[in-house]
mmCIF file of C-alpha atoms in Angstrom:
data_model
loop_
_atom_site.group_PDB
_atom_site.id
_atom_site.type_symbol
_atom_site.label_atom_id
_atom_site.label_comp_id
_atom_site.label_asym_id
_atom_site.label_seq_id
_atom_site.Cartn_x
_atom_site.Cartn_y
_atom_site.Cartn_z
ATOM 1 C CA UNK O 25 -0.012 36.834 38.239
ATOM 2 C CA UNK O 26 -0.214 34.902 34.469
ATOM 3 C CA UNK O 27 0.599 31.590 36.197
ATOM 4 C CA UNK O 28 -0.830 28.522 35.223
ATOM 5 C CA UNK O 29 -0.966 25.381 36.589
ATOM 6 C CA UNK O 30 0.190 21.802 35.778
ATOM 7 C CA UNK O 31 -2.766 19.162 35.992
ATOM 8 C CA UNK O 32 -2.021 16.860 38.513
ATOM 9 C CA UNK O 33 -2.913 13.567 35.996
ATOM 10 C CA UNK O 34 0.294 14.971 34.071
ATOM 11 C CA UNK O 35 2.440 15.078 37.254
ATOM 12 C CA UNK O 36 4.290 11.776 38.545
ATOM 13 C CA UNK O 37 6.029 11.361 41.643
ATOM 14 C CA UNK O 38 8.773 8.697 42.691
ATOM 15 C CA UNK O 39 9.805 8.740 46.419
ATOM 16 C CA UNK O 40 13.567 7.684 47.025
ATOM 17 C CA UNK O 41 14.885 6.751 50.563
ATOM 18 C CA UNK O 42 13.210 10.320 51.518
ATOM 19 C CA UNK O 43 14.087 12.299 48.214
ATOM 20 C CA UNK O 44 11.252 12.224 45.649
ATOM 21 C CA UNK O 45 11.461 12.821 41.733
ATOM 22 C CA UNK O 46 8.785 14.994 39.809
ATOM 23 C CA UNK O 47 8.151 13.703 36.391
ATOM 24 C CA UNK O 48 5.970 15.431 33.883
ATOM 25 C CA UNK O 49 5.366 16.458 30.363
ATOM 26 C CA UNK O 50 4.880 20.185 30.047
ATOM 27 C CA UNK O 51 1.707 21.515 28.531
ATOM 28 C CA UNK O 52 2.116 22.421 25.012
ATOM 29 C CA UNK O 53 0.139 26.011 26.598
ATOM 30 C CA UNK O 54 4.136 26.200 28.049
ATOM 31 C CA UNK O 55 6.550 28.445 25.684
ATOM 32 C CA UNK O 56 10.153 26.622 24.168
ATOM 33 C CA UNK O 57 13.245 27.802 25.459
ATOM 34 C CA UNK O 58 13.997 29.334 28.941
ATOM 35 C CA UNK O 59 10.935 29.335 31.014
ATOM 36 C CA UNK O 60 10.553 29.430 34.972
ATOM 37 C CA UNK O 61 8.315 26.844 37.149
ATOM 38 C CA UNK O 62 7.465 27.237 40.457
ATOM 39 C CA UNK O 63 6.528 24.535 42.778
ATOM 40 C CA UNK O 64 4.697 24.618 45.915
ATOM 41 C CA UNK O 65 4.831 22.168 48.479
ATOM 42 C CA UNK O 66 2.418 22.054 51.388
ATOM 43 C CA UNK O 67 3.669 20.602 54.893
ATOM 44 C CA UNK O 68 3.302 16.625 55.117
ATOM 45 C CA UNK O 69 3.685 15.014 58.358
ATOM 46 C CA UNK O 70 3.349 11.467 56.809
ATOM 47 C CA UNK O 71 7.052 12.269 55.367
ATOM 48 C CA UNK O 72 7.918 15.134 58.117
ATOM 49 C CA UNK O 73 8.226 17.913 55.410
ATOM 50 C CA UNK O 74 7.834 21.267 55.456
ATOM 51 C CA UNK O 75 5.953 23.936 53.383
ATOM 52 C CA UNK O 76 7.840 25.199 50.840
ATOM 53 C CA UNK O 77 7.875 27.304 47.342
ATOM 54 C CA UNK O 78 10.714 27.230 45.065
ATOM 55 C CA UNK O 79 11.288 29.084 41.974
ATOM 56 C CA UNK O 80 13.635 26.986 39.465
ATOM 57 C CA UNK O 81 14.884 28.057 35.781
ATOM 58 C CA UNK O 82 14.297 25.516 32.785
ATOM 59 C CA UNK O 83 14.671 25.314 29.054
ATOM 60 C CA UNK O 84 11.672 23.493 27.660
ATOM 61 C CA UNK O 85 12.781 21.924 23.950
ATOM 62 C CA UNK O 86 10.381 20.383 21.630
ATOM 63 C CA UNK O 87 9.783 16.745 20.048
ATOM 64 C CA UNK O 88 9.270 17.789 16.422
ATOM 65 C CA UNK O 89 9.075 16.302 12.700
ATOM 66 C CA UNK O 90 10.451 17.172 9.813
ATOM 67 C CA UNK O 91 9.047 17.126 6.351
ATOM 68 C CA UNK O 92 11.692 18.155 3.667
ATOM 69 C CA UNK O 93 10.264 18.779 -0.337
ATOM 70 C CA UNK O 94 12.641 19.155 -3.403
ATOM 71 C CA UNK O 95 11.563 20.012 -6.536
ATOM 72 C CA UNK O 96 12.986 17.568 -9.403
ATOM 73 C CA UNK O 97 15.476 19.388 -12.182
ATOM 74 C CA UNK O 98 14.072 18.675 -15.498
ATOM 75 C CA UNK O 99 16.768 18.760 -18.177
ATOM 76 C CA UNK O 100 14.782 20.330 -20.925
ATOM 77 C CA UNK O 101 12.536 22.625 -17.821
ATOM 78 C CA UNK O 102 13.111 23.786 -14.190
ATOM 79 C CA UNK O 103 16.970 23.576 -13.466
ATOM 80 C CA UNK O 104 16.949 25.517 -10.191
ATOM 81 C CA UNK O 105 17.700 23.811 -6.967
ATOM 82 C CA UNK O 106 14.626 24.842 -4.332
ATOM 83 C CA UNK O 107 12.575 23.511 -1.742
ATOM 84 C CA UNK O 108 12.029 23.629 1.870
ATOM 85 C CA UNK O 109 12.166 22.448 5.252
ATOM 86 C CA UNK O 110 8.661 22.389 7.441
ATOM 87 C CA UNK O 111 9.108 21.912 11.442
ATOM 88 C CA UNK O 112 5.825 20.260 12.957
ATOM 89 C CA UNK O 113 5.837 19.930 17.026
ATOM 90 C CA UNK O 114 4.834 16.706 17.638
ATOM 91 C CA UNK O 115 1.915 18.127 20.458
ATOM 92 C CA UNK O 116 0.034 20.261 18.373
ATOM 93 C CA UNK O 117 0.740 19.710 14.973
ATOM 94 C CA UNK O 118 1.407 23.261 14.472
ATOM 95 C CA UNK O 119 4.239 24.646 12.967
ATOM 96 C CA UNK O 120 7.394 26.026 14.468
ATOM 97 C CA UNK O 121 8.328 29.259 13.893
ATOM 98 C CA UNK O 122 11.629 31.277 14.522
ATOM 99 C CA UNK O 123 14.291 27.927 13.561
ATOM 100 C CA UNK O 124 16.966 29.016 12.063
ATOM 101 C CA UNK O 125 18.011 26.471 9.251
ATOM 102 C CA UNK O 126 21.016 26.764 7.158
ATOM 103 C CA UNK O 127 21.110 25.113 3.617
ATOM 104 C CA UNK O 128 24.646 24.646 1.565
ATOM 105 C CA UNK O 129 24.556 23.412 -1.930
ATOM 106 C CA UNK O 130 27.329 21.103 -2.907
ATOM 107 C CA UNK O 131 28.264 18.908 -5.686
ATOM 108 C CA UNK O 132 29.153 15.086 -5.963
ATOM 109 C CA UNK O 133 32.888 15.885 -4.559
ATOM 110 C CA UNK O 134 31.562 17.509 -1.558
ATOM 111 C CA UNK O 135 32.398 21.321 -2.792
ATOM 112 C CA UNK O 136 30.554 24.045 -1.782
ATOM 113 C CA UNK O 137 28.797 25.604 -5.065
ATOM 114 C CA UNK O 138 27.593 28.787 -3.272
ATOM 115 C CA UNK O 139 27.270 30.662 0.044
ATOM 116 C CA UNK O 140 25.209 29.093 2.753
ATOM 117 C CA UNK O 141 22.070 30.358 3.399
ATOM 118 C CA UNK O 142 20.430 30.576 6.364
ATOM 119 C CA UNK O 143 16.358 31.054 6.635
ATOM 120 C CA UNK O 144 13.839 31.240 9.252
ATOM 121 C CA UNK O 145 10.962 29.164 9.757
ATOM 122 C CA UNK O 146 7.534 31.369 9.346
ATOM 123 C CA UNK O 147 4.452 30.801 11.391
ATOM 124 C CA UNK O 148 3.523 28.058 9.478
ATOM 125 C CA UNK O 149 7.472 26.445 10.293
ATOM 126 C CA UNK O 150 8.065 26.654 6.677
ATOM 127 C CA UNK O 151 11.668 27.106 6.138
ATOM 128 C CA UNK O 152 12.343 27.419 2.184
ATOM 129 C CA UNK O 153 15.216 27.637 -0.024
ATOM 130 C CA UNK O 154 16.736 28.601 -3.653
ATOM 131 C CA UNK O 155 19.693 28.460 -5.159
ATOM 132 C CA UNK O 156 20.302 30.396 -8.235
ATOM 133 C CA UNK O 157 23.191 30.665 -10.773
ATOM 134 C CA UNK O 158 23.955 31.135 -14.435
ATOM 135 C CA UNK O 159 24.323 28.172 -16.519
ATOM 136 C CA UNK O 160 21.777 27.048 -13.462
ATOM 137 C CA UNK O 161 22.893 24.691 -10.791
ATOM 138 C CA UNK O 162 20.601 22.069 -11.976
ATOM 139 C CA UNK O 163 22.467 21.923 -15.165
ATOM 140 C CA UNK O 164 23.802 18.664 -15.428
ATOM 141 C CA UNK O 165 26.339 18.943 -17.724
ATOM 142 C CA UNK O 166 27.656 22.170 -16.084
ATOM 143 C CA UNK O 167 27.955 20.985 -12.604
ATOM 144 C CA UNK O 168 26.999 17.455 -12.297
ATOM 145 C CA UNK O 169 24.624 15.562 -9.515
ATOM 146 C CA UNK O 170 24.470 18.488 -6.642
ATOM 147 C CA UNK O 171 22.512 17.894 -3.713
ATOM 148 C CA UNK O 172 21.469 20.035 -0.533
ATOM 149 C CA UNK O 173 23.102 19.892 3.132
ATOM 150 C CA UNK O 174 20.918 21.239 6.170
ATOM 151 C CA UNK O 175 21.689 22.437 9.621
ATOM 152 C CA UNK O 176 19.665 22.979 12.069
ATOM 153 C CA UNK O 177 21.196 23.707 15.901
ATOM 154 C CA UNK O 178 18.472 25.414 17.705
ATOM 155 C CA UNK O 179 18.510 24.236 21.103
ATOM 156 C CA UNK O 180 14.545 24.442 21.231
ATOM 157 C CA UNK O 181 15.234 21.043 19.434
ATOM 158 C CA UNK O 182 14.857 18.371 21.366
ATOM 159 C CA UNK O 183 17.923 15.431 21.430
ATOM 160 C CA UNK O 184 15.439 12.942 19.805
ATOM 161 C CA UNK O 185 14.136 15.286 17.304
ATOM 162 C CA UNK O 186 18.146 16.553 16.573
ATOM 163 C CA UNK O 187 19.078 12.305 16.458
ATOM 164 C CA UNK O 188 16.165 11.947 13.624
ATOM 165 C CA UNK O 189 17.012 14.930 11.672
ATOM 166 C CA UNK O 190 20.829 13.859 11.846
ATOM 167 C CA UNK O 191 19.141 10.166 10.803
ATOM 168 C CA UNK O 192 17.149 12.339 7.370
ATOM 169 C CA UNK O 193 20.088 14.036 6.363
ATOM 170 C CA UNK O 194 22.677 11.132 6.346
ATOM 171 C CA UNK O 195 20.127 9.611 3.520
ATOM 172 C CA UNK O 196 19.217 10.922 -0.009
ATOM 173 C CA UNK O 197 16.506 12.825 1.230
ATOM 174 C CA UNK O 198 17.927 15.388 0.451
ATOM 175 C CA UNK O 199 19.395 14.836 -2.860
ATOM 176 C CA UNK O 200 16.910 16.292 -5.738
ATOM 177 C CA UNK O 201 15.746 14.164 -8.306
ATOM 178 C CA UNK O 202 16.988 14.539 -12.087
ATOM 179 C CA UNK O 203 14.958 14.237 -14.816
ATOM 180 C CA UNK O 204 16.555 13.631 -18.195
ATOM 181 C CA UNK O 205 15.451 14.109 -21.805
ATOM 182 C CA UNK O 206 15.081 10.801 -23.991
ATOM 183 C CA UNK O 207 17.844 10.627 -26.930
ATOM 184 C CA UNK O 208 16.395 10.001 -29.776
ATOM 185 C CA UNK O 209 17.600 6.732 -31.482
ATOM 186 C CA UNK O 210 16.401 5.644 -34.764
ATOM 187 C CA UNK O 211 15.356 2.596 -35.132
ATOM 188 C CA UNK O 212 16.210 0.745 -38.833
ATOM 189 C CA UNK O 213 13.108 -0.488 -40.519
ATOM 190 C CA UNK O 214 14.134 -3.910 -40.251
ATOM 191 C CA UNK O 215 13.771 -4.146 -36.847
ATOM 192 C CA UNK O 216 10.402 -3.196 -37.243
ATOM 193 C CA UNK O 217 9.333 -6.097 -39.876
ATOM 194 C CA UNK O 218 11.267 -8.215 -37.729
ATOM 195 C CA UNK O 219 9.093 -6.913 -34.166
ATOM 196 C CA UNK O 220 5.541 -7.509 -36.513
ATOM 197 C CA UNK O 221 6.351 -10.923 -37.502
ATOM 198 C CA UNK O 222 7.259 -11.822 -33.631
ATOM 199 C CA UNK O 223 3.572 -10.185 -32.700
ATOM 200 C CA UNK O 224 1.967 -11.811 -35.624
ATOM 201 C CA UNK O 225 4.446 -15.528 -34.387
ATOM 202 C CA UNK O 226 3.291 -14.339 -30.546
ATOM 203 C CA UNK O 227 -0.387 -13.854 -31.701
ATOM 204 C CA UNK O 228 -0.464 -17.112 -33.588
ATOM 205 C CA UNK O 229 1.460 -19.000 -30.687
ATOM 206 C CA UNK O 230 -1.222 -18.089 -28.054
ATOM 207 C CA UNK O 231 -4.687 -18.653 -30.310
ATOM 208 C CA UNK O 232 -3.135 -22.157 -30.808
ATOM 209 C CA UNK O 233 -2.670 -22.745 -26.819
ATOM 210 C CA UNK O 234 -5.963 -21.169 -25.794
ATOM 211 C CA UNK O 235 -7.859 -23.411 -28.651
ATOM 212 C CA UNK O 236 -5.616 -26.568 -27.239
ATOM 213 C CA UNK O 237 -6.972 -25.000 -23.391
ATOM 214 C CA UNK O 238 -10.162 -24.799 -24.149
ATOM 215 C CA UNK O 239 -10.345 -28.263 -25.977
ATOM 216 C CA UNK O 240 -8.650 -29.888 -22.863
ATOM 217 C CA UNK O 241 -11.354 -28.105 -20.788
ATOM 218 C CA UNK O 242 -14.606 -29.492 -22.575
ATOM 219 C CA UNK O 243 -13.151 -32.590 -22.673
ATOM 220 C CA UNK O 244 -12.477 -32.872 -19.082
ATOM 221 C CA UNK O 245 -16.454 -31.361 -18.131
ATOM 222 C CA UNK O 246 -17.608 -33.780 -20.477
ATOM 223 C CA UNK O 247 -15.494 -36.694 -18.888
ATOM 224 C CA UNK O 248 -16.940 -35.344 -15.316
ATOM 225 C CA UNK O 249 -20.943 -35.313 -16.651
ATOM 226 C CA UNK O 250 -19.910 -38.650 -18.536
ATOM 227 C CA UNK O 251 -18.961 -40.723 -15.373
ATOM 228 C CA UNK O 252 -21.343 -39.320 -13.293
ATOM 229 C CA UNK O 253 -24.140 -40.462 -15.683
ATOM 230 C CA UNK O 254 -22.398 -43.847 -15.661
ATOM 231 C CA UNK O 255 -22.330 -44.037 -11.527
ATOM 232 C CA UNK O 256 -26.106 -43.456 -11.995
ATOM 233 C CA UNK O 257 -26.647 -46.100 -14.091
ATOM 234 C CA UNK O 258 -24.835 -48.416 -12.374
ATOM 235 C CA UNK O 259 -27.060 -47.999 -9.007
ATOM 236 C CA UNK O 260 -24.531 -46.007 -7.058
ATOM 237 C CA UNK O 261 -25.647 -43.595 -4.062
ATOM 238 C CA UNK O 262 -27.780 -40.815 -6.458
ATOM 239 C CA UNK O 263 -27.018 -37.987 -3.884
ATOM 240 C CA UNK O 264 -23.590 -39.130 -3.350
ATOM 241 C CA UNK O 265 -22.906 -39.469 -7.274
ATOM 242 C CA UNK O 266 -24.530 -35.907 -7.954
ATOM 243 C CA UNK O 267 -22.223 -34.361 -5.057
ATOM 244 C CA UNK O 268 -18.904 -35.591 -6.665
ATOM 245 C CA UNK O 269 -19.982 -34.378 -9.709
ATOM 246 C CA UNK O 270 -20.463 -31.105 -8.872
ATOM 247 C CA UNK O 271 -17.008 -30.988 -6.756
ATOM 248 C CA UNK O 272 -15.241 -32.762 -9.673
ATOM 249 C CA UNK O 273 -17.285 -29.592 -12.553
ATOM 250 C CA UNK O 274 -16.053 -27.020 -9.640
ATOM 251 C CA UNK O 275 -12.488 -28.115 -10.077
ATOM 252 C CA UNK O 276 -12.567 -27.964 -13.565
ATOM 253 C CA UNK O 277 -13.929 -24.604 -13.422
ATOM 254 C CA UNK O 278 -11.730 -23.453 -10.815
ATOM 255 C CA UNK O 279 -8.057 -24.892 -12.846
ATOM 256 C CA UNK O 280 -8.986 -23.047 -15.870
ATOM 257 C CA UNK O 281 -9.532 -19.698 -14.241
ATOM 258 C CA UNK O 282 -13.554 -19.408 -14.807
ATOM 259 C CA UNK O 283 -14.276 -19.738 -10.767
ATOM 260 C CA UNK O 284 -12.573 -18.682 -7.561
ATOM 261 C CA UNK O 285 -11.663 -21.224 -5.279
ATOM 262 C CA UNK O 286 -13.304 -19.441 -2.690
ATOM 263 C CA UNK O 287 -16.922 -19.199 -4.192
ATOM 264 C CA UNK O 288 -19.886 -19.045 -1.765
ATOM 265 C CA UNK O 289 -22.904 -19.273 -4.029
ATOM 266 C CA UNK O 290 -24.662 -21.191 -7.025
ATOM 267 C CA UNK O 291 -24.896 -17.825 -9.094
ATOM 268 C CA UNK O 292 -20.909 -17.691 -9.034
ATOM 269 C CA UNK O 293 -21.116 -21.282 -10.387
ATOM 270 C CA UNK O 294 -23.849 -20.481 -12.958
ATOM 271 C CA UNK O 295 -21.881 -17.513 -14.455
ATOM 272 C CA UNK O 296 -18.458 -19.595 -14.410
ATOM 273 C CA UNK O 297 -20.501 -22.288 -16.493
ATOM 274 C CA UNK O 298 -21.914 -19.551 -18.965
ATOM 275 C CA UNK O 299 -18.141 -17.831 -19.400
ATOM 276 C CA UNK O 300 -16.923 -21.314 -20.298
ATOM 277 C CA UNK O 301 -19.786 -22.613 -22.330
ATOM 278 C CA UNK O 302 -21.335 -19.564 -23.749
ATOM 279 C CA UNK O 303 -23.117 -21.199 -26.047
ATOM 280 C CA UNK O 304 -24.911 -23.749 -23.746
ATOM 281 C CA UNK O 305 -28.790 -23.556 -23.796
ATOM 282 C CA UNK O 306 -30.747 -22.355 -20.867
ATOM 283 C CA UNK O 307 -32.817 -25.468 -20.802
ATOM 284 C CA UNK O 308 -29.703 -27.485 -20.133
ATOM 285 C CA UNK O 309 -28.278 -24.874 -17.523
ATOM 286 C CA UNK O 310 -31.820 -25.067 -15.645
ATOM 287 C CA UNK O 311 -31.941 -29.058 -15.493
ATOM 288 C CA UNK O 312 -28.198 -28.802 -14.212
ATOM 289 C CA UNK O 313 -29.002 -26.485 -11.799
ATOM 290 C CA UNK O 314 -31.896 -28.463 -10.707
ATOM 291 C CA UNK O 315 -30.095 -31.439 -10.383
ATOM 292 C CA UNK O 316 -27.450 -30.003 -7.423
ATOM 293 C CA UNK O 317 -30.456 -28.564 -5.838
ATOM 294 C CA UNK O 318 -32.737 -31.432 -5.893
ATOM 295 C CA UNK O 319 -29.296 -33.581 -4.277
ATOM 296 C CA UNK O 320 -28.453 -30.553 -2.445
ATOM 297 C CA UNK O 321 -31.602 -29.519 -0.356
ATOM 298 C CA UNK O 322 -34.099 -32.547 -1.080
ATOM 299 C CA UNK O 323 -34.476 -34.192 2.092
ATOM 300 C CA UNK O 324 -36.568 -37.284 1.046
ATOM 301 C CA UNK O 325 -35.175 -40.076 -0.364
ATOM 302 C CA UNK O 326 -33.989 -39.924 -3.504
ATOM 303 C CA UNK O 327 -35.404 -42.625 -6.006
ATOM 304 C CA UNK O 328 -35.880 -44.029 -9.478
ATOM 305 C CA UNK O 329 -37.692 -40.722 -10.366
ATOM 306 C CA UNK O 330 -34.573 -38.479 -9.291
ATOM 307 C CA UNK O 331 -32.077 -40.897 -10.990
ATOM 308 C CA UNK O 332 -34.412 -40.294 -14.479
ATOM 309 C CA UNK O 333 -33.915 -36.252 -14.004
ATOM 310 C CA UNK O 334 -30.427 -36.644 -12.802
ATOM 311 C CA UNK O 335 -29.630 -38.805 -16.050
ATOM 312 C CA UNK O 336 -31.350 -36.271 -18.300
ATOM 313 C CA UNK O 337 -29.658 -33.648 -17.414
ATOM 314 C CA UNK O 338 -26.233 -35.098 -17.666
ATOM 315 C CA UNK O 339 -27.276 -36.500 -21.267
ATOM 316 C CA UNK O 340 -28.052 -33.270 -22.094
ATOM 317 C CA UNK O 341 -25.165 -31.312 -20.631
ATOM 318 C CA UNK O 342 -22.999 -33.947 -22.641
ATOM 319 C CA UNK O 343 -24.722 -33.552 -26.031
ATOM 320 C CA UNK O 344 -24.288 -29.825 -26.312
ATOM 321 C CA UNK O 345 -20.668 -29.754 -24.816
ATOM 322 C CA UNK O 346 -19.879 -31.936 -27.914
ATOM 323 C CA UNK O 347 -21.729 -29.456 -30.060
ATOM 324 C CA UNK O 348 -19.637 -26.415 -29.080
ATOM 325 C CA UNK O 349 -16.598 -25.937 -31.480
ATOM 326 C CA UNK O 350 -14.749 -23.731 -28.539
ATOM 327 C CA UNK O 351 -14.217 -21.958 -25.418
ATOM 328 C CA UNK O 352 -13.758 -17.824 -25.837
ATOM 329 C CA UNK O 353 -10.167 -16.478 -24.853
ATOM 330 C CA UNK O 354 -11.248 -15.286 -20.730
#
């Protein structure tokens, strides 16, 4: 009457020179500590056995996990020491009540700073704490760095679960965290003249290097368009000429921080072009543009007429680059 069975996909059986072992994990429907289970065995001719039902005593324990909380001690706030303990079986998730934990505060030395106290999980297998005192224990200057030892020996506790709670409490886990006021230090006025002229030295120092930057940059994209008009003229490969440029512009681009390396589409390079050159005209962008495209996705061949475009465009790209005073800070 009440019983309940074991699935047989949870049961595994190992046969031994005649002797077999049962293996299997008990339902989490099964209560912790001491618990009966009876096993019936019907007859088997296969391994000559008999019938049989035996009753055997067992102590079920449980895999659990433990998540501890401190609260910090603020010097100038909260100088109690509290927090708890929370016991979560590792099967359902739930809570473990009826644990008995015992918490002992003690200082840096090791000394006990008050009586041990010993709490029960609730339902929930919340297991909380407090230690009170006048001056408080938090108070630094009173007691010094105190911390929080833990116990817990209930044999519903599994060896693993004991082995990782031993594991939690060797660490600082369960040391609370101190938070101290700021001293106030006054600072002489010199040393702030002396921290504005560094900014001011600082500020100076780095519109100088992003003017040299930027500088370097044009030159270099007007080096790239420059050559490239130069291959044209010369009768070199038009789409082959077009394509270096636009690797060599890339790279440009790419060392100065205005495009990713990784860039998939002509929009990316278009904006990159427009953060460098911002003051560029959209005529010029357009006949640049044009120019990849027509070398990029043309498939006839490419003659006097695209050499013509190709050179215009270049021209142009080259004439306003040497227009424009200066790249903005990215």
């Amino acid at each position: 009457e009440g019983a309940r069975c074991i699935p047989s996909s949870l049961i595994n059986i190992d046969w031994l020179n005649g002797n077999f072992t049962i293996d299997t994990v008990i339902p989490s429907w099964f209560e912790a500590g001491s618990q009966y289970i009876h096993l019936d065995v019907l007859e088997n001719n296969t391994y000559y056995l008999n019938s049989e039902s035996i009753s055997r005593q067992i102590f079920i324990k449980l895999n659990v996990d433990f998540e501890w909380e401190i609260a910090q001690i603020d010097e100038s706030g909260n100088k109690d020491v509290f927090g708890s303990i929370t016991i979560i079986a590792n099967d359902t998730g739930l809570g473990v009540p009826g644990v008995s934990v015992t918490y002992t505060l003690k200082n840096e030395s090791n000394g006990q700073l008050a009586n041990p106290l010993t709490v029960v999980t609730d339902p929930s297998g919340v297991a909380g704490f407090e230690f009170n005192s006048d001056p408080p224990y938090g108070d630094y200057d009173r007691w010094g760095y105190v911390y929080v030892d833990a116990i817990i020996s209930d044999p519903i506790i599994s060896d693993n679960s004991q082995i990782q709670f031993e594991s939690l409490r060797s660490s600082e886990e369960f040391n609370p965290k101190y938070k101290f006021d700021e001293e106030e230090v006054k600072v002489p006025t010199w040393a702030y003249v002396l921290l504005a002229l560094v900014a001011i030295l600082a500020g100076v120092g780095v519109v100088i290097y992003l003017r040299r930057a930027n500088n370097e940059l044009l030159q270099e994209a007007a080096e790239v368009f420059a050559y490239t008009a130069e291959l044209l003229a010369a009768g070199d490969s038009i789409r082959e000429a077009i394509f270096n440029c636009y690797q060599n512009l890339c790279t440009v681009l790419q060392q100065n921080g205005f495009l990713r390396r990784d860039f998939e589409t002509v929009r990316e390079f278009e904006v990159a072009i427009r953060q460098a050159m911002p003051q560029i005209s959209d005529d010029a962008l357009l006949a640049l543009d044009n120019m990849f495209e027509m070398a990029r996705y043309s498939r006839d061949e490419m003659g006097a007429q695209h050499q013509q475009a190709a050179q215009m465009a270049l021209e142009k790209m080259i004439q306003e680059i040497a227009n424009l005073s200066a790249i903005p800070n990215r």
